[in-house]
Amino acid sequence: MMREAPNDVEISGGRLTLHWAGRPPQVLHPLWLRERCPCAECRDPGTGQRLLDAWDLPLETAVRDARLGEGRVTVVFANGHEAPFEVSELLAALGARPDERDGIELWDASLDPIPEADWRVAAEDDAALYDMLEKLRRHAFVVARNVPATPDAIADFAARIGPVRETNWGRVADVKAIPEAYDLTMTTRALEQHADNPYREPVPGYVLLHCLVNDAEGGDSTVTDGFRVAEELRRRAPDDFDALTRVRPHFRYADDDTLLENEGPLIELDSRGRVRQVRLSNRTDQVDAEDPDLLDRYYSARRQFTQLVNDPAFKVQFKLNPGDLMVMDNYRLLHGRSGYKPGTGHRHMRQLYMDRDVVGSRRKVLARRHGQDTASGA
Amino acid sequence: MMREAPNDVEISGGRLTLHWAGRPPQVLHPLWLRERCPCAECRDPGTGQRLLDAWDLPLETAVRDARLGEGRVTVVFANGHEAPFEVSELLAALGARPDERDGIELWDASLDPIPEADWRVAAEDDAALYDMLEKLRRHAFVVARNVPATPDAIADFAARIGPVRETNWGRVADVKAIPEAYDLTMTTRALEQHADNPYREPVPGYVLLHCLVNDAEGGDSTVTDGFRVAEELRRRAPDDFDALTRVRPHFRYADDDTLLENEGPLIELDSRGRVRQVRLSNRTDQVDAEDPDLLDRYYSARRQFTQLVNDPAFKVQFKLNPGDLMVMDNYRLLHGRSGYKPGTGHRHMRQLYMDRDVVGSRRKVLARRHGQDTASGA
């Protein structure tokens, strides 16, 4: 099982250095080691939760001794406490954590085929469900085919993944043209590429969109990889990219019973400078009346970005048919639709939201059993 | 109605300057004005949503003329389009937006009385409900009295505010000691001050905790104002404060069916440098094996912070009795409990989570009708 083990240990200034064949030595902080102690006194064998009061550990905690052997590194602290680390667990703690972003594939208009799944299989088979969720992770969307074209099927689909994010619009909302539209979604108009509901706090993590009827002229779906386009902007116009990560527009939705507000940059970065989330919603974003020179820069940058977003070179277009259910990562994917002609037929979708942890948890737990790579798993 | 109006307008470089009596002149960017045009062509009179394709507005858009009169500023753009702004609406757009943080009150152990509401009134009366939610906004918690001590009452309570955040633990979870605890909450142990579920993405915005039985010895609730304590740390030890805003521990929860992971600093700041969220969970936080010198700084800072958090000078302690329901802002409040003695009685709470937009929306909509100040309203 074990392919790698330290071949020497060294203690200096209370810190432990592990020496390995073929990789650089690693210096470990005594408190980092102490709070990970796996003994039954320090960690509940049942729940795995730490029983140790880590906050109360003396800051002067030091490593006094360490022993190698039998697949273990046994660390002895200055106060005599012994921590019996399995080398495999120590390696796992030392390795870069599996990251949501590992192995994701940025795409443009050449994406072909689009990521698909057969719900007749995935509804029953966990390996197929894992495969569908892994496609979603890598490409930010997946289209499940052969979902029953019935009003409640979307709730059954979601239930196989986890709890739904209920909002003021309920658990499941209808997307179709209605006479008294409270949102542009409920008209026959084309919708430019956008992310859903940037005015919610938190912004919904995933959107599920299920097609029941779609026989009008038009009404195609369009999707753009928001991360791909943001990277394109970073490459072509770094100053514009920078402006969009700094200016924080305000997003707002109001009706008689609801008032939703949130703010955030059009391109949000994580602590490592990678794109974490795109917010685009050309009906609800408004910037404060800031310095007109800053706004000059912002408006110009937004123009560059939205032109890329709607550029056919980055956009994929297809028609959802009855029984198709598209799952979209609302932090990365931008989506829209072409307009459709009233009177030529009908278009009726149902949609719901799910949180990021719900979808992520389901995929990671399935990855333990069905995953081919550890990147997306536990 | 109107107490304030511009007394002169000036156009320079395509920008509009408003001159007012008694306040400095304001220079407005032409696109900032253009995308707010209130005419029926640019904005859906029904939904209030923008119909104008703001992204496509020419960057060279310029103001050509402006007229004052009849409570309006009518702006004429270079292409001839006229935007008839009501002065009152323009003032609202220019004013600082109402902010969730306006008028909040940081508190310490001297808080007395604790914020309370009478549910016999607030269950029926919207003004009383608004008052309860406003106390929650200002103090980060509120205890509602006289909620029926029945298992389903917490769901009825929540329904009066909005949708529940359902998780892998369901919509409502029981908090009581059980033999096969999957979480320390389900034991009789004392719990140090913490925020709930920093391993979820997104972190739950509000926690509702309803007491059904609490007649064991001990089991008091303890609450600390996380913002107050963070500000104390900023004042006493700015370097420690800084370290806690920068190092991003990883939080994790795992059982057979669930794997939840998120990361973030113990003290998170917003774009203006104000504390936005505190994350403290001494059972689930782990830092990566970073540079030991950085970890020296982090562990020392965490010690300072957690000592303040658990300092009696900042902590308020009280016992929840059957029929009490405490609502907690999980981004600001830290909560815990004293241990209780098995065999001396029972302690049974029920809890659920709600999202920030749900609680915020309800409060803001009620504020339109019942609010005394605009700070918390629309």
XYZ file of C-alpha atoms in Angstrom, chain B residues 204-364:
161
model
C -25.982 29.387 6.605
C -27.031 32.989 7.216
C -29.315 32.585 10.226
C -29.854 29.893 12.858
C -33.216 29.464 14.573
C -33.051 27.533 17.859
C -36.298 26.603 19.607
C -36.398 25.271 23.168
C -38.878 22.475 23.908
C -37.368 21.140 27.145
C -34.474 22.464 29.236
C -34.696 21.214 32.816
C -31.267 19.619 33.235
C -28.646 21.229 35.443
C -26.627 23.568 33.217
C -27.236 23.948 29.510
C -27.266 27.756 29.535
C -26.858 29.572 26.230
C -23.903 31.899 25.734
C -23.629 34.534 22.997
C -20.821 36.869 21.947
C -20.927 39.720 19.446
C -18.319 38.572 16.928
C -18.048 42.009 15.332
C -17.483 43.628 18.744
C -14.709 41.192 19.601
C -13.095 41.487 16.183
C -13.003 45.273 16.583
C -11.452 44.816 20.028
C -8.750 42.660 18.454
C -8.209 45.215 15.697
C -7.686 47.889 18.365
C -5.475 45.882 20.707
C -3.441 43.840 18.242
C -3.722 45.077 14.646
C -1.132 42.553 13.405
C -3.108 39.661 14.848
C -6.288 41.058 13.314
C -4.522 41.294 9.988
C -3.259 37.685 10.152
C -6.793 36.414 10.800
C -8.160 38.267 7.777
C -5.473 36.730 5.523
C -4.922 33.098 6.494
C -7.770 30.970 5.134
C -8.326 27.784 7.115
C -10.224 24.917 5.583
C -13.376 23.583 7.251
C -14.682 20.081 6.702
C -17.535 17.838 7.790
C -17.800 14.237 6.726
C -20.106 11.360 7.466
C -21.112 8.310 5.390
C -23.457 10.264 3.124
C -22.065 13.769 3.209
C -18.846 15.611 2.516
C -18.928 19.344 3.092
C -15.930 21.599 2.616
C -15.383 25.316 2.522
C -12.646 27.748 3.396
C -12.362 31.332 4.510
C -10.610 33.587 7.011
C -11.654 33.649 10.676
C -12.337 37.347 10.189
C -13.614 38.332 6.739
C -13.705 41.975 5.671
C -15.951 43.621 3.116
C -14.722 45.932 0.361
C -14.752 48.874 2.788
C -12.612 47.093 5.391
C -15.501 46.445 7.759
C -15.933 43.031 9.386
C -18.388 41.085 7.252
C -18.283 37.611 8.755
C -16.618 35.703 11.594
C -15.882 31.985 11.293
C -14.964 30.153 14.461
C -15.342 26.442 14.837
C -12.729 24.878 17.033
C -13.628 21.338 15.955
C -13.414 21.659 12.218
C -10.863 24.314 11.227
C -7.516 23.216 9.838
C -4.834 25.261 8.139
C -2.658 23.923 5.376
C 0.955 23.070 6.176
C 2.208 26.496 5.248
C 5.387 28.288 6.138
C 5.930 27.606 9.880
C 6.723 31.272 10.497
C 3.355 32.306 9.071
C 1.721 29.632 11.202
C 3.489 31.003 14.287
C 1.770 34.291 13.595
C -1.596 32.696 12.812
C -1.738 30.443 15.888
C -0.751 33.317 18.123
C -3.429 35.550 16.570
C -6.066 32.832 16.881
C -5.200 32.524 20.553
C -5.699 36.247 21.116
C -9.007 36.199 19.272
C -10.473 33.117 20.964
C -9.465 34.370 24.386
C -11.405 37.554 23.708
C -14.342 35.577 22.331
C -14.585 33.508 25.503
C -13.789 36.409 27.844
C -16.683 36.977 30.298
C -16.378 40.695 29.555
C -17.871 40.064 26.110
C -20.153 37.103 26.752
C -23.833 37.132 27.703
C -25.289 34.024 29.375
C -28.934 33.082 29.915
C -31.143 30.030 29.950
C -33.635 29.349 27.189
C -36.919 28.010 28.559
C -39.614 25.993 26.802
C -41.320 28.288 24.311
C -38.265 30.499 23.752
C -36.948 30.698 20.200
C -33.622 32.412 19.556
C -32.815 33.738 16.067
C -29.078 34.230 15.458
C -27.158 36.002 12.696
C -24.599 33.320 11.934
C -22.219 35.759 10.212
C -21.887 37.948 13.315
C -23.006 36.132 16.444
C -20.901 33.466 18.139
C -22.858 31.113 20.331
C -22.264 28.198 22.669
C -23.611 26.544 25.783
C -22.495 25.406 29.187
C -22.363 21.636 29.686
C -25.208 19.902 31.431
C -25.436 16.907 33.709
C -26.996 13.807 32.227
C -29.574 12.387 34.607
C -30.608 15.725 36.115
C -33.192 16.377 33.441
C -33.512 16.788 29.704
C -32.548 19.358 27.122
C -34.271 19.290 23.746
C -33.986 22.028 21.153
C -35.015 22.105 17.482
C -33.164 24.166 14.946
C -33.231 25.237 11.318
C -31.340 27.556 8.985
C -32.444 30.456 6.805
C -30.614 32.377 4.101
C -29.547 35.999 4.401
C -31.675 37.246 1.505
C -34.827 35.644 2.916
C -34.587 37.346 6.296
C -33.340 40.598 4.754
C -36.128 40.728 2.193
C -38.824 40.226 4.796
C -37.409 42.962 7.014
C -36.988 45.444 4.167
